[in-house]
């Protein structure tokens, strides 16, 4: 039994850190130390150990498949769903949700919504405000989604994903390896090259062209 102030997994802390560092699934770690998956997850949370998000997502999918492969757990899950479906209010909620989801995918409904949108043209001021807000919105989204990527390698990551069709996980690994191999001298040379590069001309679109390509074209 653990002493007061100790957790049941304290004696396995080194094993926990090593296996999490090797990106091993929680289920495998639990088997190795003879604990439950919940205990392993609690230990990782207390120790501040975090798995890579991509590995964590893969482990969650593997754990779900393992659970659903158990006939007893599948039977219990099916019985719980059937009990819930016996509630008339819950069944009515499901029917309403499915009906609304199907209506959204109806091609005729989609065309009607597009035409309705086209009948509400924006003023020139509204379009100018919208176009002016797009660059800042794009920068904020990039800062959120690609917060792991060094700013000078963002375009290279996009080139790998969009042009070369490299899977995002593989592209991220390539960029992270490239960033780790860069020396301070390479970074300084890149900064000087960027500072000396000529400014790119700003692309502008007229209000009439944007309207014709979007709302005006839909409403026609």
Coordinates of N, CA and C in Angstrom, one line a residue:
X1 N 0.8 -1.2 0.0 CA 0.0 0.0 0.0 C 0.9 1.3 0.0
X2 N 0.5 2.3 -0.7 CA 1.3 3.5 -0.8 C 1.2 4.3 0.6
X3 N 2.3 4.9 1.0 CA 2.3 5.7 2.2 C 1.4 6.9 2.0
X4 N 1.1 7.6 3.2 CA 0.2 8.8 3.1 C 0.9 9.9 2.3
X5 N 0.2 10.5 1.4 CA 0.7 11.5 0.5 C 1.2 11.0 -0.8
X6 N 1.2 9.6 -0.9 CA 1.7 9.0 -2.2 C 0.5 8.5 -3.0
X7 N 0.6 8.4 -4.3 CA -0.4 7.8 -5.1 C 0.1 6.4 -5.4
X8 N -0.9 5.6 -5.9 CA -0.6 4.2 -6.2 C 0.4 4.0 -7.3
X9 N 0.5 5.0 -8.2 CA 1.4 4.9 -9.3 C 2.8 5.6 -9.0
X10 N 3.0 6.1 -7.8 CA 4.2 6.8 -7.5 C 5.5 6.0 -7.9
X11 N 5.5 4.7 -7.5 CA 6.6 3.9 -7.8 C 6.9 3.6 -9.3
X12 N 5.9 4.0 -10.1 CA 6.0 3.7 -11.6 C 6.2 5.0 -12.3
X13 N 6.5 6.1 -11.6 CA 6.6 7.4 -12.3 C 7.6 7.4 -13.4
X14 N 8.8 6.8 -13.2 CA 9.8 6.7 -14.3 C 9.2 6.0 -15.5
X15 N 8.5 4.9 -15.3 CA 8.0 4.1 -16.4 C 6.9 5.0 -17.1
X16 N 6.1 5.7 -16.4 CA 5.1 6.6 -17.0 C 5.7 7.6 -17.9
X17 N 6.7 8.3 -17.4 CA 7.4 9.3 -18.2 C 8.1 8.8 -19.4
X18 N 8.7 7.6 -19.3 CA 9.4 7.0 -20.4 C 8.4 6.6 -21.5
X19 N 7.3 5.9 -21.1 CA 6.4 5.4 -22.1 C 5.6 6.5 -22.7
X20 N 5.3 7.6 -22.0 CA 4.6 8.7 -22.6 C 5.5 9.4 -23.6
X21 N 6.8 9.5 -23.2 CA 7.8 10.1 -24.1 C 7.9 9.3 -25.4
X22 N 7.7 8.0 -25.3 CA 7.8 7.1 -26.5 C 6.4 7.1 -27.2
X23 N 5.5 7.9 -26.8 CA 4.2 8.0 -27.5 C 3.4 6.7 -27.4
X24 N 3.5 6.0 -26.3 CA 2.8 4.7 -26.1 C 1.3 5.0 -25.7
X25 N 0.4 4.2 -26.2 CA -1.0 4.4 -25.8 C -1.2 4.2 -24.3
X26 N -2.3 4.9 -23.7 CA -2.6 4.8 -22.3 C -2.9 3.3 -21.9
X27 N -3.6 2.6 -22.8 CA -3.9 1.2 -22.5 C -2.7 0.4 -22.3
X28 N -1.7 0.6 -23.2 CA -0.4 -0.2 -23.1 C 0.3 0.2 -21.8
X29 N 0.3 1.5 -21.4 CA 1.0 1.9 -20.2 C 0.3 1.3 -19.0
X30 N -1.1 1.2 -19.0 CA -1.8 0.7 -17.9 C -1.5 -0.8 -17.8
X31 N -1.4 -1.6 -18.9 CA -1.0 -3.0 -18.8 C 0.4 -3.1 -18.2
X32 N 1.3 -2.2 -18.6 CA 2.7 -2.3 -18.1 C 2.9 -2.1 -16.6
X33 N 2.1 -1.2 -16.1 CA 2.3 -0.9 -14.6 C 1.2 -1.6 -13.8
X34 N 0.2 -2.3 -14.4 CA -0.8 -3.0 -13.7 C -1.8 -2.0 -13.1
X35 N -2.1 -0.9 -13.8 CA -3.1 0.0 -13.3 C -4.2 0.2 -14.3
X36 N -5.3 0.9 -14.0 CA -6.4 1.2 -14.9 C -6.0 2.3 -15.8
X37 N -6.7 2.5 -17.0 CA -6.4 3.6 -17.9 C -6.7 4.9 -17.2
X38 N -7.8 4.9 -16.4 CA -8.1 6.2 -15.7 C -7.0 6.6 -14.7
X39 N -6.4 5.6 -14.0 CA -5.3 5.9 -13.1 C -4.1 6.5 -13.9
X40 N -3.8 5.9 -15.1 CA -2.7 6.5 -15.9 C -3.0 7.9 -16.4
X41 N -4.2 8.2 -16.8 CA -4.6 9.5 -17.2 C -4.5 10.5 -16.1
X42 N -5.0 10.1 -14.9 CA -4.9 11.0 -13.7 C -3.4 11.2 -13.3
X43 N -2.6 10.2 -13.4 CA -1.1 10.4 -13.1 C -0.5 11.4 -14.1
X44 N -0.8 11.2 -15.4 CA -0.3 12.2 -16.4 C -0.7 13.6 -16.1
X45 N -2.0 13.8 -15.7 CA -2.5 15.1 -15.4 C -1.8 15.7 -14.2
X46 N -1.6 14.9 -13.1 CA -0.9 15.4 -11.9 C 0.5 15.7 -12.2
X47 N 1.2 14.9 -13.0 CA 2.6 15.1 -13.3 C 2.9 16.2 -14.4
X48 N 1.8 16.6 -15.0 CA 1.9 17.6 -16.1 C 2.5 17.0 -17.3
X49 N 2.3 15.7 -17.6 CA 2.8 15.1 -18.8 C 1.8 15.1 -19.9
X50 N 2.1 15.6 -21.1 CA 1.1 15.7 -22.1 C 1.6 15.0 -23.4
X51 N 0.7 14.2 -24.0 CA 1.1 13.5 -25.2 C 0.9 14.5 -26.4
X52 N 1.6 14.1 -27.5 CA 1.4 14.9 -28.8 C -0.1 14.8 -29.2
X53 N -0.7 15.9 -29.6 CA -2.2 15.8 -30.0 C -2.5 14.8 -31.0
X54 N -1.6 14.6 -32.0 CA -1.9 13.7 -33.1 C -1.8 12.3 -32.5
X55 N -0.8 12.0 -31.7 CA -0.7 10.6 -31.1 C -1.9 10.4 -30.1
X56 N -2.3 11.5 -29.4 CA -3.5 11.3 -28.5 C -4.7 11.0 -29.2
X57 N -5.0 11.6 -30.4 CA -6.2 11.3 -31.1 C -6.1 9.9 -31.7
X58 N -5.0 9.4 -32.1 CA -4.9 8.1 -32.6 C -5.1 7.1 -31.4
X59 N -4.6 7.4 -30.3 CA -4.8 6.5 -29.1 C -6.3 6.4 -28.7
X60 N -7.0 7.6 -28.8 CA -8.4 7.6 -28.4 C -9.2 6.7 -29.4
X61 N -8.8 6.8 -30.7 CA -9.6 5.9 -31.7 C -9.3 4.5 -31.4
X62 N -8.0 4.1 -31.1 CA -7.7 2.7 -30.8 C -8.4 2.2 -29.6
X63 N -8.5 3.1 -28.5 CA -9.2 2.7 -27.3 C -10.7 2.5 -27.6
X64 N -11.3 3.3 -28.4 CA -12.7 3.2 -28.7 C -13.0 1.9 -29.4
X65 N -12.1 1.5 -30.4 CA -12.2 0.3 -31.1 C -12.0 -0.9 -30.2
X66 N -11.1 -0.8 -29.2 CA -10.9 -1.9 -28.3 C -12.1 -2.1 -27.4
X67 N -12.7 -1.0 -27.0 CA -13.9 -1.1 -26.1 C -15.1 -1.7 -26.9
X68 N -15.3 -1.3 -28.1 CA -16.4 -1.8 -28.9 C -16.2 -3.2 -29.4
X69 N -15.0 -3.7 -29.3 CA -14.7 -5.1 -29.7 C -15.1 -6.1 -28.6
X70 N -15.4 -5.5 -27.4 CA -15.9 -6.4 -26.3 C -17.4 -6.7 -26.4
X71 N -17.8 -7.9 -26.6 CA -19.3 -8.2 -26.8 C -20.1 -7.7 -25.6
X72 N -19.6 -7.9 -24.4 CA -20.3 -7.5 -23.2 C -20.5 -6.0 -23.2
X73 N -19.5 -5.2 -23.5 CA -19.6 -3.7 -23.5 C -20.6 -3.3 -24.6
X74 N -20.5 -4.0 -25.8 CA -21.4 -3.6 -26.9 C -22.9 -3.9 -26.4
X75 N -23.1 -5.0 -25.7 CA -24.5 -5.3 -25.3 C -25.0 -4.2 -24.3
X76 N -24.1 -3.8 -23.4 CA -24.5 -2.8 -22.4 C -24.7 -1.5 -23.1
X77 N -23.9 -1.1 -24.1 CA -24.1 0.1 -24.8 C -25.4 0.1 -25.6
X78 N -25.7 -1.0 -26.2 CA -27.0 -1.2 -27.0 C -28.2 -1.1 -26.0
X79 N -28.1 -1.7 -24.8 CA -29.2 -1.6 -23.9 C -29.4 -0.2 -23.4
X80 N -28.3 0.6 -23.2 CA -28.5 1.9 -22.7 C -29.1 2.8 -23.8
X81 N -28.7 2.6 -25.0 CA -29.3 3.4 -26.1 C -30.8 3.1 -26.2
X82 N -31.2 1.8 -26.1 CA -32.6 1.4 -26.2 C -33.4 2.0 -25.1
X83 N -32.8 2.0 -23.9 CA -33.6 2.7 -22.8 C -33.8 4.1 -23.0
X84 N -32.8 4.8 -23.6 CA -32.9 6.2 -23.9 C -34.0 6.5 -24.9
X85 N -34.1 5.6 -25.9 CA -35.0 5.8 -27.0 C -36.5 5.5 -26.6
X86 N -36.7 4.9 -25.4 CA -38.0 4.8 -24.9 C -38.6 6.1 -24.4
X87 N -37.8 7.1 -24.2 CA -38.3 8.4 -23.8 C -38.9 9.1 -25.0
X88 N -40.2 9.4 -25.0 CA -40.9 10.1 -26.1 C -40.2 11.5 -26.4
X89 N -39.8 12.2 -25.4 CA -39.3 13.5 -25.6 C -37.9 13.4 -26.4
X90 N -37.1 12.4 -26.0 CA -35.8 12.2 -26.6 C -36.0 11.8 -28.0
X91 N -37.0 10.9 -28.3 CA -37.2 10.4 -29.7 C -37.7 11.6 -30.5
X92 N -38.6 12.5 -30.0 CA -39.0 13.6 -30.8 C -37.9 14.6 -31.1
X93 N -37.0 14.7 -30.1 CA -35.8 15.6 -30.4 C -34.9 15.0 -31.5
X94 N -34.7 13.7 -31.5 CA -33.9 13.1 -32.5 C -34.6 13.2 -33.9
X95 N -35.9 13.0 -34.0 CA -36.6 13.2 -35.2 C -36.5 14.6 -35.8
X96 N -36.6 15.6 -34.9 CA -36.5 17.0 -35.3 C -35.1 17.3 -35.8
X97 N -34.1 16.8 -35.1 CA -32.7 17.0 -35.5 C -32.4 16.4 -36.9
X98 N -32.9 15.2 -37.1 CA -32.6 14.5 -38.4 C -33.4 15.2 -39.5
X99 N -34.6 15.7 -39.2 CA -35.4 16.4 -40.2 C -34.7 17.7 -40.7
X100 N -34.2 18.4 -39.7 CA -33.5 19.7 -40.0 C -32.2 19.5 -40.7
X101 N -31.5 18.4 -40.4 CA -30.2 18.1 -41.0 C -30.5 17.7 -42.5
X102 N -31.5 16.9 -42.7 CA -31.8 16.5 -44.1 C -32.2 17.7 -44.9
X103 N -33.0 18.6 -44.3 CA -33.5 19.8 -45.1 C -32.3 20.7 -45.5
X104 N -31.3 20.8 -44.6 CA -30.1 21.6 -45.0 C -29.4 21.0 -46.2
X105 N -29.4 19.7 -46.3 CA -28.7 19.0 -47.5 C -29.5 19.0 -48.7
X106 N -30.8 19.4 -48.7 CA -31.7 19.3 -49.8 C -31.2 20.3 -50.9
X107 N -30.9 19.9 -52.1 CA -30.4 20.9 -53.1 C -31.3 22.0 -53.4
X108 N -32.6 21.8 -53.4 CA -33.6 22.8 -53.6 C -33.6 23.9 -52.5
X109 N -33.4 23.4 -51.2 CA -33.3 24.3 -50.1 C -32.1 25.1 -50.2
X110 N -31.0 24.5 -50.6 CA -29.7 25.2 -50.7 C -29.8 26.3 -51.8
X111 N -30.5 26.0 -52.9 CA -30.6 27.1 -53.9 C -31.5 28.2 -53.4
X112 N -32.6 27.9 -52.7 CA -33.5 28.9 -52.2 C -32.7 29.8 -51.2
X113 N -31.9 29.2 -50.3 CA -31.1 30.1 -49.4 C -30.1 30.9 -50.1
X114 N -29.5 30.4 -51.2 CA -28.5 31.2 -52.0 C -29.3 32.4 -52.7
X115 N -30.4 32.1 -53.2 CA -31.2 33.2 -53.9 C -31.6 34.3 -52.9
X116 N -32.0 33.8 -51.7 CA -32.5 34.7 -50.7 C -31.3 35.6 -50.2
X117 N -30.1 35.0 -50.1 CA -28.9 35.8 -49.8 C -28.6 36.8 -50.9
X118 N -28.8 36.4 -52.2 CA -28.5 37.3 -53.3 C -29.4 38.5 -53.4
X119 N -30.6 38.4 -52.8 CA -31.6 39.5 -52.9 C -31.3 40.5 -51.8
X120 N -30.3 40.3 -51.0 CA -30.0 41.3 -49.9 C -28.6 41.9 -50.2
X121 N -28.4 42.7 -51.2 CA -27.1 43.2 -51.6 C -26.5 44.1 -50.5
X122 N -25.2 44.0 -50.4 CA -24.5 44.8 -49.4 C -24.3 46.2 -50.1
X123 N -24.1 47.2 -49.2 CA -23.7 48.5 -49.7 C -22.2 48.5 -50.0
X124 N -21.8 49.5 -50.7 CA -20.3 49.6 -50.9 C -19.5 49.7 -49.6
X125 N -20.1 50.4 -48.7 CA -19.4 50.5 -47.4 C -19.2 49.2 -46.7
X126 N -20.3 48.4 -46.7 CA -20.3 47.1 -46.1 C -19.2 46.2 -46.8
X127 N -19.2 46.2 -48.1 CA -18.2 45.4 -48.8 C -16.8 45.8 -48.5
X128 N -16.5 47.1 -48.4 CA -15.2 47.6 -48.1 C -14.8 47.2 -46.7
X129 N -15.7 47.3 -45.7 CA -15.4 46.9 -44.4 C -15.1 45.4 -44.3
X130 N -15.9 44.6 -45.1 CA -15.7 43.1 -45.1 C -14.3 42.8 -45.7
X131 N -14.0 43.4 -46.9 CA -12.7 43.1 -47.5 C -11.5 43.6 -46.7
X132 N -11.7 44.7 -46.0 CA -10.6 45.2 -45.1 C -10.4 44.3 -43.9
X133 N -11.4 43.6 -43.5 CA -11.2 42.7 -42.3 C -10.6 41.4 -42.6
X134 N -10.6 40.9 -43.9 CA -10.2 39.6 -44.2 C -8.7 39.3 -43.9
X135 N -7.8 40.3 -44.3 CA -6.3 40.0 -44.0 C -6.1 39.7 -42.5
X136 N -6.7 40.6 -41.6 CA -6.5 40.4 -40.2 C -7.1 39.1 -39.7
X137 N -8.3 38.8 -40.2 CA -8.9 37.5 -39.8 C -8.0 36.3 -40.2
X138 N -7.4 36.4 -41.4 CA -6.5 35.3 -41.9 C -5.3 35.2 -41.0
X139 N -4.7 36.4 -40.6 CA -3.6 36.3 -39.7 C -3.9 35.7 -38.3
X140 N -5.1 36.1 -37.8 CA -5.5 35.5 -36.5 C -5.7 34.0 -36.6
X141 N -6.4 33.6 -37.7 CA -6.6 32.1 -37.8 C -5.3 31.4 -38.0
X142 N -4.3 31.9 -38.7 CA -3.0 31.3 -38.9 C -2.3 31.2 -37.5
X143 N -2.4 32.3 -36.8 CA -1.7 32.3 -35.4 C -2.4 31.3 -34.5
X144 N -3.6 30.9 -34.7 CA -4.3 30.0 -33.8 C -4.1 28.6 -34.3
X145 N -4.3 28.3 -35.6 CA -4.2 26.9 -36.1 C -2.8 26.5 -36.2
X146 N -1.9 27.4 -36.7 CA -0.5 27.0 -36.9 C 0.4 27.6 -35.8
X147 N -0.1 27.7 -34.6 CA 0.8 28.3 -33.5 C 2.0 27.5 -33.2
X148 N 2.1 26.2 -33.7 CA 3.3 25.4 -33.5 C 4.3 25.7 -34.5
X149 N 4.0 26.3 -35.6 CA 4.9 26.5 -36.8 C 5.6 27.8 -36.7
X150 N 6.9 27.8 -36.9 CA 7.7 29.1 -36.9 C 7.1 29.9 -38.0
X151 N 7.0 31.2 -37.8 CA 6.3 32.1 -38.8 C 7.0 32.1 -40.2
X152 N 8.3 31.9 -40.2 CA 9.0 31.9 -41.5 C 8.8 30.6 -42.3
X153 N 8.2 29.6 -41.7 CA 8.0 28.3 -42.3 C 6.5 28.1 -42.6
X154 N 5.7 29.0 -42.3 CA 4.2 28.8 -42.6 C 3.9 28.6 -44.0
X155 N 4.5 29.4 -44.9 CA 4.3 29.3 -46.4 C 4.8 28.0 -46.9
X156 N 5.9 27.5 -46.3 CA 6.4 26.2 -46.8 C 5.5 25.1 -46.3
X157 N 5.0 25.2 -45.1 CA 4.0 24.2 -44.7 C 2.8 24.1 -45.6
X158 N 2.3 25.3 -45.9 CA 1.1 25.4 -46.8 C 1.4 24.8 -48.2
X159 N 2.6 25.0 -48.7 CA 3.0 24.5 -50.0 C 3.0 23.0 -49.9
X160 N 3.5 22.4 -48.8 CA 3.6 20.9 -48.7 C 2.1 20.4 -48.7
X161 N 1.2 21.0 -47.9 CA -0.1 20.5 -47.8 C -1.0 20.7 -49.0
X162 N -0.9 22.0 -49.6 CA -1.8 22.3 -50.6 C -1.3 21.9 -52.0
X163 N 0.0 22.1 -52.3 CA 0.5 21.8 -53.6 C 1.0 20.4 -53.7
X164 N 1.8 20.0 -52.8 CA 2.4 18.6 -52.9 C 1.5 17.5 -52.3
X165 N 0.3 18.0 -51.6 CA -0.6 17.0 -51.1 C 0.0 16.1 -50.0
X166 N 0.9 16.6 -49.2 CA 1.5 15.9 -48.1 C 0.5 15.9 -47.0
X167 N 0.2 14.7 -46.3 CA -0.7 14.8 -45.2 C -0.2 15.7 -44.1
X168 N -1.2 16.4 -43.4 CA -0.8 17.4 -42.5 C 0.1 17.0 -41.4
X169 N -0.1 15.7 -40.9 CA 0.8 15.2 -39.8 C 2.2 15.1 -40.3
X170 N 2.4 14.5 -41.5 CA 3.7 14.4 -42.1 C 4.3 15.7 -42.4
X171 N 3.5 16.7 -42.9 CA 4.0 18.0 -43.2 C 4.5 18.7 -42.0
X172 N 3.8 18.5 -40.9 CA 4.2 19.1 -39.6 C 5.5 18.5 -39.1
X173 N 5.7 17.2 -39.3 CA 6.9 16.5 -38.9 C 8.1 17.1 -39.7
X174 N 7.9 17.3 -41.0 CA 8.9 17.8 -41.9 C 9.3 19.2 -41.4
X175 N 8.3 20.1 -41.2 CA 8.6 21.4 -40.8 C 9.3 21.5 -39.4
X176 N 8.9 20.7 -38.5 CA 9.5 20.7 -37.2 C 10.9 20.2 -37.2
X177 N 11.2 19.2 -38.1 CA 12.6 18.7 -38.3 C 13.4 19.8 -38.9
X178 N 12.9 20.5 -39.9 CA 13.6 21.6 -40.5 C 13.9 22.7 -39.5
X179 N 12.9 23.1 -38.7 CA 13.1 24.1 -37.7 C 14.2 23.8 -36.7
X180 N 14.2 22.5 -36.3 CA 15.2 22.0 -35.3 C 16.6 22.0 -35.9
X181 N 16.7 21.9 -37.2 CA 18.1 21.8 -37.8 C 18.6 23.2 -38.2
X182 N 17.8 24.2 -38.1 CA 18.3 25.6 -38.4 C 19.2 26.1 -37.4
X183 N 20.3 26.8 -37.8 CA 21.3 27.4 -37.0 C 20.9 28.9 -36.8
X184 N 21.5 29.6 -35.8 CA 21.3 31.0 -35.7 C 21.7 31.8 -37.0
X185 N 22.8 31.3 -37.6 CA 23.3 32.0 -38.8 C 22.3 31.9 -40.0
X186 N 21.6 30.7 -40.1 CA 20.6 30.5 -41.1 C 19.4 31.5 -40.9
X187 N 19.0 31.6 -39.6 CA 17.9 32.5 -39.3 C 18.2 33.9 -39.6
X188 N 19.5 34.3 -39.3 CA 19.8 35.7 -39.6 C 19.9 36.0 -41.1
X189 N 20.4 35.0 -41.8 CA 20.4 35.2 -43.3 C 19.0 35.3 -43.9
X190 N 18.1 34.5 -43.3 CA 16.7 34.5 -43.8 C 16.1 35.9 -43.5
X191 N 16.4 36.4 -42.2 CA 15.8 37.7 -41.9 C 16.3 38.8 -42.8
X192 N 17.6 38.8 -43.1 CA 18.2 39.9 -43.9 C 17.6 39.8 -45.4
X193 N 17.4 38.5 -45.8 CA 16.9 38.3 -47.2 C 15.4 38.9 -47.3
X194 N 14.7 38.6 -46.2 CA 13.3 39.1 -46.2 C 13.2 40.6 -46.1
X195 N 14.2 41.2 -45.4 CA 14.2 42.7 -45.3 C 14.6 43.3 -46.6
X196 N 15.4 42.7 -47.4 CA 15.9 43.3 -48.6 C 15.0 43.0 -49.8
X197 N 14.0 42.1 -49.6 CA 13.1 41.7 -50.7 C 12.2 42.8 -51.1
X198 N 11.9 43.0 -52.4 CA 11.0 44.1 -52.7 C 9.6 43.9 -52.2
X199 N 8.9 44.9 -51.9 CA 7.5 44.8 -51.4 C 6.6 44.3 -52.5
X200 N 5.7 43.4 -52.1 CA 4.7 42.8 -53.0 C 3.6 43.8 -53.2
X201 N 3.1 44.0 -54.5 CA 2.0 45.0 -54.7 C 0.7 44.5 -54.1
X202 N 0.0 45.4 -53.5 CA -1.3 45.0 -52.9 C -2.3 44.7 -53.9
X203 N -3.0 43.6 -53.7 CA -4.1 43.2 -54.7 C -5.4 43.8 -54.2
X204 N -6.1 44.5 -55.1 CA -7.4 45.1 -54.8 C -8.4 44.6 -55.8
X205 N -9.6 44.5 -55.3 CA -10.7 44.1 -56.1 C -11.8 45.2 -56.0
X206 N -12.4 45.5 -57.2 CA -13.4 46.5 -57.2 C -14.7 45.9 -56.6
X207 N -15.5 46.8 -56.1 CA -16.8 46.3 -55.5 C -17.7 45.6 -56.6
X208 N -17.7 46.2 -57.8 CA -18.6 45.6 -58.8 C -18.1 44.2 -59.2
X209 N -16.7 44.0 -59.2 CA -16.2 42.6 -59.6 C -16.5 41.6 -58.5
X210 N -16.3 42.0 -57.2 CA -16.6 41.1 -56.1 C -18.1 40.8 -56.1
X211 N -19.0 41.8 -56.3 CA -20.4 41.5 -56.2 C -20.8 40.6 -57.4
X212 N -20.3 40.8 -58.6 CA -20.6 39.9 -59.7 C -20.2 38.5 -59.5
X213 N -19.1 38.3 -58.8 CA -18.6 36.9 -58.6 C -19.2 36.2 -57.5
X214 N -19.9 37.0 -56.6 CA -20.5 36.3 -55.4 C -22.0 36.4 -55.4
X215 N -22.5 37.4 -54.7 CA -23.9 37.5 -54.5 C -24.7 37.7 -55.8
X216 N -24.1 38.6 -56.7 CA -24.8 38.9 -57.9 C -24.9 37.6 -58.8
X217 N -23.8 36.8 -58.8 CA -23.8 35.6 -59.6 C -24.8 34.6 -59.1
X218 N -24.9 34.5 -57.8 CA -25.8 33.5 -57.2 C -27.3 33.9 -57.4
X219 N -27.6 35.2 -57.3 CA -29.0 35.6 -57.5 C -29.4 35.6 -58.9
X220 N -28.5 35.6 -59.9 CA -28.9 35.6 -61.3 C -29.6 34.3 -61.7

